[in-house]
GROMACS .gro file of N, CA and C in nm:
model
  501
    1MET      N    1   0.559  -2.202  -1.444
    1MET     CA    2   0.471  -2.120  -1.365
    1MET      C    3   0.322  -2.128  -1.411
    2ALA      N    4   0.304  -2.143  -1.542
    2ALA     CA    5   0.169  -2.150  -1.596
    2ALA      C    6   0.099  -2.275  -1.553
    3LEU      N    7   0.169  -2.375  -1.498
    3LEU     CA    8   0.107  -2.499  -1.451
    3LEU      C    9   0.075  -2.498  -1.301
    4ILE      N   10   0.128  -2.402  -1.233
    4ILE     CA   11   0.116  -2.408  -1.087
    4ILE      C   12  -0.033  -2.382  -1.048
    5VAL      N   13  -0.096  -2.274  -1.104
    5VAL     CA   14  -0.237  -2.250  -1.063
    5VAL      C   15  -0.333  -2.362  -1.100
    6PRO      N   16  -0.326  -2.416  -1.226
    6PRO     CA   17  -0.412  -2.532  -1.252
    6PRO      C   18  -0.384  -2.647  -1.163
    7PHE      N   19  -0.258  -2.676  -1.128
    7PHE     CA   20  -0.225  -2.779  -1.035
    7PHE      C   21  -0.281  -2.759  -0.898
    8ILE      N   22  -0.273  -2.637  -0.849
    8ILE     CA   23  -0.327  -2.611  -0.712
    8ILE      C   24  -0.485  -2.630  -0.722
    9PHE      N   25  -0.544  -2.582  -0.831
    9PHE     CA   26  -0.695  -2.598  -0.843
    9PHE      C   27  -0.732  -2.740  -0.845
   10ILE      N   28  -0.663  -2.824  -0.925
   10ILE     CA   29  -0.694  -2.968  -0.931
   10ILE      C   30  -0.666  -3.040  -0.796
   11PHE      N   31  -0.554  -3.005  -0.733
   11PHE     CA   32  -0.526  -3.056  -0.598
   11PHE      C   33  -0.635  -3.027  -0.499
   12VAL      N   34  -0.672  -2.901  -0.493
   12VAL     CA   35  -0.784  -2.868  -0.397
   12VAL      C   36  -0.916  -2.937  -0.430
   13PHE      N   37  -0.947  -2.947  -0.557
   13PHE     CA   38  -1.069  -3.014  -0.598
   13PHE      C   39  -1.068  -3.165  -0.563
   14VAL      N   40  -0.960  -3.227  -0.588
   14VAL     CA   41  -0.940  -3.375  -0.556
   14VAL      C   42  -0.943  -3.397  -0.403
   15PHE      N   43  -0.873  -3.303  -0.325
   15PHE     CA   44  -0.871  -3.319  -0.184
   15PHE      C   45  -1.013  -3.300  -0.131
   16ALA      N   46  -1.089  -3.204  -0.183
   16ALA     CA   47  -1.225  -3.190  -0.138
   16ALA      C   48  -1.313  -3.313  -0.174
   17LEU      N   49  -1.291  -3.369  -0.286
   17LEU     CA   50  -1.367  -3.496  -0.319
   17LEU      C   51  -1.334  -3.605  -0.220
   18ILE      N   52  -1.210  -3.615  -0.186
   18ILE     CA   53  -1.164  -3.725  -0.097
   18ILE      C   54  -1.228  -3.700   0.041
   19LYS      N   55  -1.234  -3.572   0.088
   19LYS     CA   56  -1.294  -3.537   0.217
   19LYS      C   57  -1.448  -3.531   0.205
   20LYS      N   58  -1.511  -3.552   0.089
   20LYS     CA   59  -1.646  -3.545   0.069
   20LYS      C   60  -1.706  -3.412   0.107
   21VAL      N   61  -1.644  -3.305   0.054
   21VAL     CA   62  -1.689  -3.172   0.074
   21VAL      C   63  -1.757  -3.129  -0.060
   22ASN      N   64  -1.876  -3.063  -0.041
   22ASN     CA   65  -1.950  -3.010  -0.153
   22ASN      C   66  -1.876  -2.879  -0.204
   23VAL      N   67  -1.799  -2.891  -0.303
   23VAL     CA   68  -1.718  -2.785  -0.352
   23VAL      C   69  -1.797  -2.667  -0.393
   24TYR      N   70  -1.906  -2.686  -0.469
   24TYR     CA   71  -1.981  -2.579  -0.521
   24TYR      C   72  -2.049  -2.500  -0.412
   25ASP      N   73  -2.105  -2.570  -0.313
   25ASP     CA   74  -2.173  -2.503  -0.202
   25ASP      C   75  -2.071  -2.419  -0.124
   26CYS      N   76  -1.951  -2.468  -0.102
   26CYS     CA   77  -1.849  -2.393  -0.028
   26CYS      C   78  -1.809  -2.274  -0.109
   27PHE      N   79  -1.789  -2.290  -0.235
   27PHE     CA   80  -1.747  -2.183  -0.326
   27PHE      C   81  -1.848  -2.075  -0.316
   28THR      N   82  -1.979  -2.103  -0.333
   28THR     CA   83  -2.081  -1.996  -0.338
   28THR      C   84  -2.096  -1.937  -0.199
   29GLN      N   85  -2.075  -2.011  -0.095
   29GLN     CA   86  -2.081  -1.949   0.039
   29GLN      C   87  -1.961  -1.852   0.059
   30GLY      N   88  -1.850  -1.885   0.007
   30GLY     CA   89  -1.732  -1.794   0.015
   30GLY      C   90  -1.754  -1.671  -0.064
   31ILE      N   91  -1.815  -1.681  -0.184
   31ILE     CA   92  -1.847  -1.572  -0.268
   31ILE      C   93  -1.944  -1.475  -0.197
   32THR      N   94  -2.046  -1.534  -0.133
   32THR     CA   95  -2.146  -1.456  -0.058
   32THR      C   96  -2.083  -1.373   0.056
   33GLU      N   97  -1.992  -1.439   0.128
   33GLU     CA   98  -1.922  -1.365   0.237
   33GLU      C   99  -1.828  -1.261   0.182
   34ALA      N  100  -1.761  -1.287   0.069
   34ALA     CA  101  -1.672  -1.188   0.006
   34ALA      C  102  -1.745  -1.063  -0.043
   35VAL      N  103  -1.864  -1.082  -0.096
   35VAL     CA  104  -1.946  -0.973  -0.145
   35VAL      C  105  -1.994  -0.889  -0.023
   36LYS      N  106  -2.036  -0.954   0.083
   36LYS     CA  107  -2.079  -0.879   0.208
   36LYS      C  108  -1.957  -0.796   0.258
   37PHE      N  109  -1.840  -0.860   0.263
   37PHE     CA  110  -1.727  -0.796   0.308
   37PHE      C  111  -1.686  -0.677   0.221
   38THR      N  112  -1.697  -0.693   0.094
   38THR     CA  113  -1.668  -0.585   0.001
   38THR      C  114  -1.759  -0.466   0.017
   39ILE      N  115  -1.887  -0.497   0.035
   39ILE     CA  116  -1.982  -0.387   0.056
   39ILE      C  117  -1.953  -0.314   0.190
   40SER      N  118  -1.914  -0.384   0.291
   40SER     CA  119  -1.875  -0.324   0.424
   40SER      C  120  -1.755  -0.234   0.413
   41LEU      N  121  -1.668  -0.260   0.313
   41LEU     CA  122  -1.548  -0.177   0.289
   41LEU      C  123  -1.570  -0.050   0.220
   42LEU      N  124  -1.685  -0.037   0.148
   42LEU     CA  125  -1.710   0.082   0.063
   42LEU      C  126  -1.701   0.215   0.138
   43PRO      N  127  -1.766   0.225   0.252
   43PRO     CA  128  -1.758   0.356   0.327
   43PRO      C  129  -1.613   0.389   0.368
   44CYS      N  130  -1.541   0.291   0.412
   44CYS     CA  131  -1.399   0.322   0.457
   44CYS      C  132  -1.319   0.362   0.336
   45LEU      N  133  -1.327   0.289   0.225
   45LEU     CA  134  -1.253   0.333   0.108
   45LEU      C  135  -1.299   0.464   0.052
   46ALA      N  136  -1.427   0.496   0.052
   46ALA     CA  137  -1.473   0.626   0.014
   46ALA      C  138  -1.411   0.738   0.096
   47ALA      N  139  -1.404   0.715   0.224
   47ALA     CA  140  -1.344   0.819   0.316
   47ALA      C  141  -1.193   0.832   0.283
   48ILE      N  142  -1.126   0.727   0.259
   48ILE     CA  143  -0.985   0.736   0.228
   48ILE      C  144  -0.963   0.817   0.096
   49PHE      N  145  -1.038   0.784  -0.009
   49PHE     CA  146  -1.025   0.854  -0.132
   49PHE      C  147  -1.061   0.998  -0.124
   50MET      N  148  -1.164   1.030  -0.046
   50MET     CA  149  -1.204   1.171  -0.027
   50MET      C  150  -1.098   1.248   0.045
   51MET      N  151  -1.039   1.183   0.147
   51MET     CA  152  -0.934   1.251   0.228
   51MET      C  153  -0.809   1.281   0.139
   52CYS      N  154  -0.781   1.191   0.053
   52CYS     CA  155  -0.664   1.213  -0.041
   52CYS      C  156  -0.690   1.327  -0.139
   53ALA      N  157  -0.816   1.338  -0.188
   53ALA     CA  158  -0.850   1.439  -0.281
   53ALA      C  159  -0.849   1.572  -0.207
   54ILE      N  160  -0.907   1.576  -0.086
   54ILE     CA  161  -0.909   1.699  -0.009
   54ILE      C  162  -0.767   1.744   0.029
   55PHE      N  163  -0.681   1.649   0.067
   55PHE     CA  164  -0.546   1.682   0.103
   55PHE      C  165  -0.472   1.746  -0.006
   56GLU      N  166  -0.491   1.702  -0.128
   56GLU     CA  167  -0.424   1.756  -0.247
   56GLU      C  168  -0.484   1.883  -0.295
   57ALA      N  169  -0.619   1.889  -0.304
   57ALA     CA  170  -0.688   2.004  -0.352
   57ALA      C  171  -0.685   2.127  -0.262
   58SER      N  172  -0.671   2.100  -0.134
   58SER     CA  173  -0.671   2.217  -0.037
   58SER      C  174  -0.535   2.289  -0.033
   59GLY      N  175  -0.432   2.225  -0.094
   59GLY     CA  176  -0.300   2.289  -0.091
   59GLY      C  177  -0.223   2.249   0.036
   60LEU      N  178  -0.291   2.175   0.126
   60LEU     CA  179  -0.218   2.127   0.242
   60LEU      C  180  -0.101   2.037   0.207
   61SER      N  181  -0.108   1.964   0.103
   61SER     CA  182  -0.004   1.880   0.054
   61SER      C  183   0.117   1.959   0.024
   62ASP      N  184   0.101   2.068  -0.049
   62ASP     CA  185   0.210   2.154  -0.093
   62ASP      C  186   0.269   2.226   0.028
   63LEU      N  187   0.185   2.274   0.119
   63LEU     CA  188   0.224   2.344   0.242
   63LEU      C  189   0.314   2.251   0.329
   64LEU      N  190   0.264   2.133   0.348
   64LEU     CA  191   0.335   2.034   0.431
   64LEU      C  192   0.464   1.990   0.366
   65THR      N  193   0.462   1.980   0.230
   65THR     CA  194   0.582   1.939   0.162
   65THR      C  195   0.695   2.046   0.180
   66ASN      N  196   0.661   2.167   0.163
   66ASN     CA  197   0.757   2.275   0.176
   66ASN      C  198   0.801   2.288   0.326
   67ALA      N  199   0.712   2.261   0.420
   67ALA     CA  200   0.755   2.273   0.557
   67ALA      C  201   0.846   2.160   0.603
   68LEU      N  202   0.829   2.039   0.552
   68LEU     CA  203   0.900   1.923   0.593
   68LEU      C  204   1.030   1.897   0.511
   69ALA      N  205   1.041   1.959   0.393
   69ALA     CA  206   1.157   1.934   0.310
   69ALA      C  207   1.293   1.951   0.379
   70PRO      N  208   1.314   2.062   0.455
   70PRO     CA  209   1.441   2.081   0.524
   70PRO      C  210   1.468   1.969   0.627
   71ALA      N  211   1.370   1.931   0.698
   71ALA     CA  212   1.388   1.827   0.799
   71ALA      C  213   1.420   1.692   0.728
   72PHE      N  214   1.350   1.665   0.622
   72PHE     CA  215   1.379   1.540   0.552
   72PHE      C  216   1.522   1.541   0.491
   73GLY      N  217   1.563   1.657   0.444
   73GLY     CA  218   1.698   1.670   0.393
   73GLY      C  219   1.806   1.646   0.499
   74PHE      N  220   1.772   1.695   0.618
   74PHE     CA  221   1.864   1.672   0.733
   74PHE      C  222   1.878   1.526   0.766
   75LEU      N  223   1.767   1.449   0.748
   75LEU     CA  224   1.773   1.307   0.774
   75LEU      C  225   1.825   1.223   0.660
   76GLY      N  226   1.865   1.291   0.550
   76GLY     CA  227   1.920   1.214   0.439
   76GLY      C  228   1.822   1.185   0.327
   77ILE      N  229   1.697   1.225   0.344
   77ILE     CA  230   1.604   1.207   0.238
   77ILE      C  231   1.606   1.332   0.145
   78PRO      N  232   1.637   1.314   0.017
   78PRO     CA  233   1.635   1.431  -0.070
   78PRO      C  234   1.507   1.507  -0.061
   79PRO      N  235   1.518   1.641  -0.053
   79PRO     CA  236   1.391   1.721  -0.041
   79PRO      C  237   1.299   1.703  -0.152
   80GLU      N  238   1.348   1.664  -0.269
   80GLU     CA  239   1.257   1.638  -0.387
   80GLU      C  240   1.166   1.517  -0.361
   81LEU      N  241   1.200   1.431  -0.267
   81LEU     CA  242   1.116   1.315  -0.239
   81LEU      C  243   1.013   1.344  -0.124
   82THR      N  244   1.005   1.458  -0.068
   82THR     CA  245   0.923   1.489   0.040
   82THR      C  246   0.775   1.463   0.005
   83LYS      N  247   0.729   1.505  -0.117
   83LYS     CA  248   0.590   1.488  -0.156
   83LYS      C  249   0.556   1.335  -0.178
   84LEU      N  250   0.657   1.265  -0.229
   84LEU     CA  251   0.638   1.117  -0.248
   84LEU      C  252   0.620   1.049  -0.120
   85VAL      N  253   0.707   1.092  -0.021
   85VAL     CA  254   0.698   1.025   0.114
   85VAL      C  255   0.563   1.059   0.179
   86LEU      N  256   0.512   1.181   0.157
   86LEU     CA  257   0.388   1.219   0.220
   86LEU      C  258   0.264   1.157   0.151
   87ILE      N  259   0.272   1.137   0.018
   87ILE     CA  260   0.160   1.089  -0.055
   87ILE      C  261   0.146   0.938  -0.047
   88LYS      N  262   0.255   0.868  -0.045
   88LYS     CA  263   0.255   0.723  -0.046
   88LYS      C  264   0.164   0.653   0.052
   89PRO      N  265   0.161   0.702   0.187
   89PRO     CA  266   0.069   0.636   0.280
   89PRO      C  267  -0.074   0.647   0.244
   90PHE      N  268  -0.112   0.750   0.163
   90PHE     CA  269  -0.251   0.777   0.129
   90PHE      C  270  -0.294   0.717  -0.002
   91SER      N  271  -0.206   0.728  -0.108
   91SER     CA  272  -0.248   0.695  -0.239
   91SER      C  273  -0.138   0.629  -0.319
   92GLY      N  274  -0.160   0.502  -0.358
   92GLY     CA  275  -0.059   0.433  -0.435
   92GLY      C  276  -0.057   0.489  -0.581
   93SER      N  277  -0.169   0.524  -0.643
   93SER     CA  278  -0.172   0.575  -0.774
   93SER      C  279  -0.109   0.721  -0.780
   94GLY      N  280  -0.144   0.801  -0.675
   94GLY     CA  281  -0.086   0.932  -0.670
   94GLY      C  282   0.067   0.931  -0.657
   95SER      N  283   0.110   0.841  -0.566
   95SER     CA  284   0.258   0.835  -0.550
   95SER      C  285   0.328   0.777  -0.670
   96LEU      N  286   0.256   0.691  -0.745
   96LEU     CA  287   0.322   0.636  -0.870
   96LEU      C  288   0.331   0.745  -0.970
   97ALA      N  289   0.230   0.828  -0.977
   97ALA     CA  290   0.236   0.942  -1.076
   97ALA      C  291   0.353   1.037  -1.035
   98TYR      N  292   0.364   1.066  -0.906
   98TYR     CA  293   0.471   1.156  -0.868
   98TYR      C  294   0.609   1.077  -0.890
   99LEU      N  295   0.618   0.953  -0.869
   99LEU     CA  296   0.741   0.879  -0.900
   99LEU      C  297   0.779   0.891  -1.048
  100ASN      N  298   0.679   0.880  -1.130
  100ASN     CA  299   0.703   0.893  -1.274
  100ASN      C  300   0.753   1.037  -1.307
  101GLU      N  301   0.699   1.138  -1.240
  101GLU     CA  302   0.743   1.271  -1.258
  101GLU      C  303   0.887   1.291  -1.213
  102ILE      N  304   0.923   1.231  -1.105
  102ILE     CA  305   1.061   1.238  -1.056
  102ILE      C  306   1.159   1.175  -1.152
  103ILE      N  307   1.124   1.060  -1.203
  103ILE     CA  308   1.213   0.989  -1.300
  103ILE      C  309   1.224   1.067  -1.427
  104ASN      N  310   1.112   1.129  -1.479
  104ASN     CA  311   1.125   1.209  -1.595
  104ASN      C  312   1.208   1.336  -1.576
  105SER      N  313   1.201   1.392  -1.455
  105SER     CA  314   1.272   1.518  -1.426
  105SER      C  315   1.420   1.492  -1.404
  106TYR      N  316   1.461   1.388  -1.333
  106TYR     CA  317   1.595   1.375  -1.286
  106TYR      C  318   1.665   1.259  -1.361
  107GLY      N  319   1.596   1.178  -1.440
  107GLY     CA  320   1.656   1.069  -1.515
  107GLY      C  321   1.655   0.944  -1.430
  108ALA      N  322   1.644   0.829  -1.489
  108ALA     CA  323   1.623   0.699  -1.424
  108ALA      C  324   1.744   0.656  -1.342
  109ASP      N  325   1.864   0.705  -1.382
  109ASP     CA  326   1.987   0.663  -1.312
  109ASP      C  327   2.039   0.759  -1.203
  110SER      N  328   1.962   0.864  -1.178
  110SER     CA  329   2.008   0.967  -1.083
  110SER      C  330   1.987   0.910  -0.942
  111TYR      N  331   2.055   0.974  -0.849
  111TYR     CA  332   2.047   0.934  -0.706
  111TYR      C  333   1.904   0.955  -0.657
  112ILE      N  334   1.844   1.066  -0.698
  112ILE     CA  335   1.707   1.099  -0.648
  112ILE      C  336   1.606   0.999  -0.703
  113SER      N  337   1.617   0.957  -0.827
  113SER     CA  338   1.527   0.863  -0.887
  113SER      C  339   1.547   0.731  -0.818
  114ARG      N  340   1.670   0.687  -0.798
  114ARG     CA  341   1.697   0.555  -0.731
  114ARG      C  342   1.628   0.560  -0.592
  115CYS      N  343   1.653   0.667  -0.520
  115CYS     CA  344   1.597   0.683  -0.383
  115CYS      C  345   1.441   0.674  -0.393
  116ALA      N  346   1.385   0.740  -0.491
  116ALA     CA  347   1.238   0.746  -0.511
  116ALA      C  348   1.188   0.606  -0.535
  117CYS      N  349   1.256   0.534  -0.621
  117CYS     CA  350   1.208   0.402  -0.658
  117CYS      C  351   1.219   0.298  -0.538
  118VAL      N  352   1.326   0.309  -0.463
  118VAL     CA  353   1.336   0.226  -0.345
  118VAL      C  354   1.232   0.263  -0.238
  119CYS      N  355   1.215   0.392  -0.218
  119CYS     CA  356   1.117   0.434  -0.121
  119CYS      C  357   0.973   0.394  -0.158
  120PHE      N  358   0.947   0.409  -0.285
  120PHE     CA  359   0.815   0.372  -0.339
  120PHE      C  360   0.795   0.219  -0.321
  121GLY      N  361   0.896   0.138  -0.349
  121GLY     CA  362   0.880  -0.004  -0.343
  121GLY      C  363   0.883  -0.063  -0.207
  122SER      N  364   0.948   0.014  -0.112
  122SER     CA  365   0.954  -0.042   0.027
  122SER      C  366   0.853   0.020   0.121
  123SER      N  367   0.755   0.088   0.071
  123SER     CA  368   0.648   0.139   0.151
  123SER      C  369   0.516   0.098   0.103
  124GLU      N  370   0.413   0.125   0.180
  124GLU     CA  371   0.280   0.080   0.146
  124GLU      C  372   0.178   0.193   0.168
  125THR      N  373   0.060   0.178   0.104
  125THR     CA  374  -0.043   0.271   0.122
  125THR      C  375  -0.115   0.241   0.252
  126VAL      N  376  -0.060   0.296   0.363
  126VAL     CA  377  -0.092   0.253   0.493
  126VAL      C  378  -0.244   0.274   0.522
  127PHE      N  379  -0.295   0.390   0.482
  127PHE     CA  380  -0.441   0.415   0.527
  127PHE      C  381  -0.532   0.329   0.442
  128TYR      N  382  -0.505   0.298   0.317
  128TYR     CA  383  -0.584   0.211   0.237
  128TYR      C  384  -0.581   0.075   0.292
  129ILE      N  385  -0.462   0.021   0.316
  129ILE     CA  386  -0.454  -0.121   0.370
  129ILE      C  387  -0.522  -0.125   0.507
  130SER      N  388  -0.506  -0.023   0.591
  130SER     CA  389  -0.562  -0.025   0.722
  130SER      C  390  -0.723  -0.029   0.705
  131ALA      N  391  -0.769   0.048   0.620
  131ALA     CA  392  -0.916   0.043   0.597
  131ALA      C  393  -0.960  -0.092   0.555
  132VAL      N  394  -0.887  -0.160   0.464
  132VAL     CA  395  -0.926  -0.290   0.423
  132VAL      C  396  -0.916  -0.393   0.531
  133TYR      N  397  -0.808  -0.400   0.597
  133TYR     CA  398  -0.788  -0.501   0.698
  133TYR      C  399  -0.875  -0.481   0.824
  134PHE      N  400  -0.876  -0.360   0.872
  134PHE     CA  401  -0.946  -0.333   1.002
  134PHE      C  402  -1.091  -0.319   0.985
  135ALA      N  403  -1.143  -0.292   0.869
  135ALA     CA  404  -1.284  -0.285   0.849
  135ALA      C  405  -1.351  -0.426   0.867
  136GLY      N  406  -1.282  -0.527   0.820
  136GLY     CA  407  -1.334  -0.657   0.834
  136GLY      C  408  -1.328  -0.712   0.977
  137LEU      N  409  -1.231  -0.659   1.049
  137LEU     CA  410  -1.218  -0.709   1.194
  137LEU      C  411  -1.295  -0.620   1.290
  138LYS      N  412  -1.352  -0.510   1.243
  138LYS     CA  413  -1.424  -0.420   1.330
  138LYS      C  414  -1.343  -0.365   1.440
  139VAL      N  415  -1.216  -0.335   1.421
  139VAL     CA  416  -1.126  -0.282   1.520
  139VAL      C  417  -1.145  -0.134   1.529
  140LYS      N  418  -1.157  -0.084   1.650
  140LYS     CA  419  -1.174   0.055   1.671
  140LYS      C  420  -1.050   0.129   1.711
  141LYS      N  421  -0.958   0.070   1.775
  141LYS     CA  422  -0.837   0.131   1.823
  141LYS      C  423  -0.723   0.117   1.717
  142LEU      N  424  -0.727   0.207   1.621
  142LEU     CA  425  -0.633   0.204   1.510
  142LEU      C  426  -0.510   0.290   1.525
  143ALA      N  427  -0.506   0.382   1.615
  143ALA     CA  428  -0.397   0.475   1.626
  143ALA      C  429  -0.261   0.407   1.649
  144ALA      N  430  -0.249   0.317   1.736
  144ALA     CA  431  -0.125   0.247   1.768
  144ALA      C  432  -0.067   0.170   1.642
  145PRO      N  433  -0.150   0.086   1.580
  145PRO     CA  434  -0.096   0.009   1.469
  145PRO      C  435  -0.061   0.106   1.347
  146ILE      N  436  -0.141   0.201   1.327
  146ILE     CA  437  -0.110   0.291   1.209
  146ILE      C  438   0.013   0.377   1.242
  147PHE      N  439   0.031   0.418   1.366
  147PHE     CA  440   0.151   0.495   1.404
  147PHE      C  441   0.275   0.407   1.384
  148CYS      N  442   0.266   0.276   1.427
  148CYS     CA  443   0.381   0.186   1.410
  148CYS      C  444   0.417   0.165   1.263
  149VAL      N  445   0.314   0.151   1.180
  149VAL     CA  446   0.342   0.130   1.043
  149VAL      C  447   0.404   0.252   0.981
  150LEU      N  448   0.346   0.374   1.011
  150LEU     CA  449   0.402   0.495   0.959
  150LEU      C  450   0.546   0.516   1.003
  151ALA      N  451   0.576   0.487   1.132
  151ALA     CA  452   0.714   0.506   1.181
  151ALA      C  453   0.807   0.409   1.107
  152ALA      N  454   0.759   0.283   1.088
  152ALA     CA  455   0.844   0.183   1.019
  152ALA      C  456   0.861   0.222   0.870
  153THR      N  457   0.760   0.284   0.812
  153THR     CA  458   0.775   0.330   0.672
  153THR      C  459   0.879   0.447   0.664
  154PHE      N  460   0.870   0.534   0.761
  154PHE     CA  461   0.957   0.649   0.762
  154PHE      C  462   1.107   0.602   0.783
  155ILE      N  463   1.127   0.514   0.882
  155ILE     CA  464   1.261   0.461   0.904
  155ILE      C  465   1.311   0.388   0.786
  156SER      N  466   1.227   0.310   0.717
  156SER     CA  467   1.273   0.241   0.594
  156SER      C  468   1.309   0.336   0.490
  157THR      N  469   1.242   0.445   0.480
  157THR     CA  470   1.278   0.557   0.379
  157THR      C  471   1.411   0.611   0.410
  158VAL      N  472   1.438   0.647   0.534
  158VAL     CA  473   1.571   0.702   0.571
  158VAL      C  474   1.680   0.603   0.539
  159ILE      N  475   1.659   0.477   0.576
  159ILE     CA  476   1.754   0.374   0.549
  159ILE      C  477   1.774   0.351   0.402
  160ALA      N  478   1.664   0.344   0.321
  160ALA     CA  479   1.670   0.330   0.177
  160ALA      C  480   1.751   0.439   0.113
  161CYS      N  481   1.737   0.562   0.158
  161CYS     CA  482   1.813   0.671   0.098
  161CYS      C  483   1.960   0.664   0.135
  162LEU      N  484   1.982   0.613   0.253
  162LEU     CA  485   2.125   0.595   0.300
  162LEU      C  486   2.192   0.483   0.216
  163ILE      N  487   2.120   0.376   0.190
  163ILE     CA  488   2.177   0.268   0.109
  163ILE      C  489   2.198   0.315  -0.036
  164CYS      N  490   2.101   0.387  -0.088
  164CYS     CA  491   2.113   0.444  -0.224
  164CYS      C  492   2.234   0.540  -0.239
  165ARG      N  493   2.264   0.608  -0.133
  165ARG     CA  494   2.379   0.702  -0.137
  165ARG      C  495   2.505   0.622  -0.136
  166VAL      N  496   2.510   0.514  -0.056
  166VAL     CA  497   2.633   0.434  -0.053
  166VAL      C  498   2.657   0.350  -0.179
  167ILE      N  499   2.550   0.305  -0.237
  167ILE     CA  500   2.566   0.225  -0.359
  167ILE      C  501   2.596   0.299  -0.478
   0.00000   0.00000   0.00000
């Protein structure tokens, strides 16, 4: 594995030489575009981070967790995972901290911890990824794709808990 990256680098460099491409100019042009793209992402990412902090600090997270726990339990998601399921679309680090808390509370081999690990691993920080991908594309109609991803994430969580119960 340690040889793959140098091999790819050498292959691309040799291929560029054969095609008579100025590698350095292309590289610096790519870096310039990447910096511009990164700067254009900053407002979107700042908004996502502030929304996460406000969601947690306002107590809305706890209120929503308590309100949805019975419905999640009915669907087969342990009520203890409600907060993890709610936090994961917003914050990867916040959900990782809560996953760690679940594992420490219930033990690594418990059903709840297994469900939490599978749910954590099979979902994504939807709003962060949306901000990164769609900011570069200048897409304005985000409701439909975000709804689809959130629905798929929720369905995968229900199925993951079902599989963990069976195994």
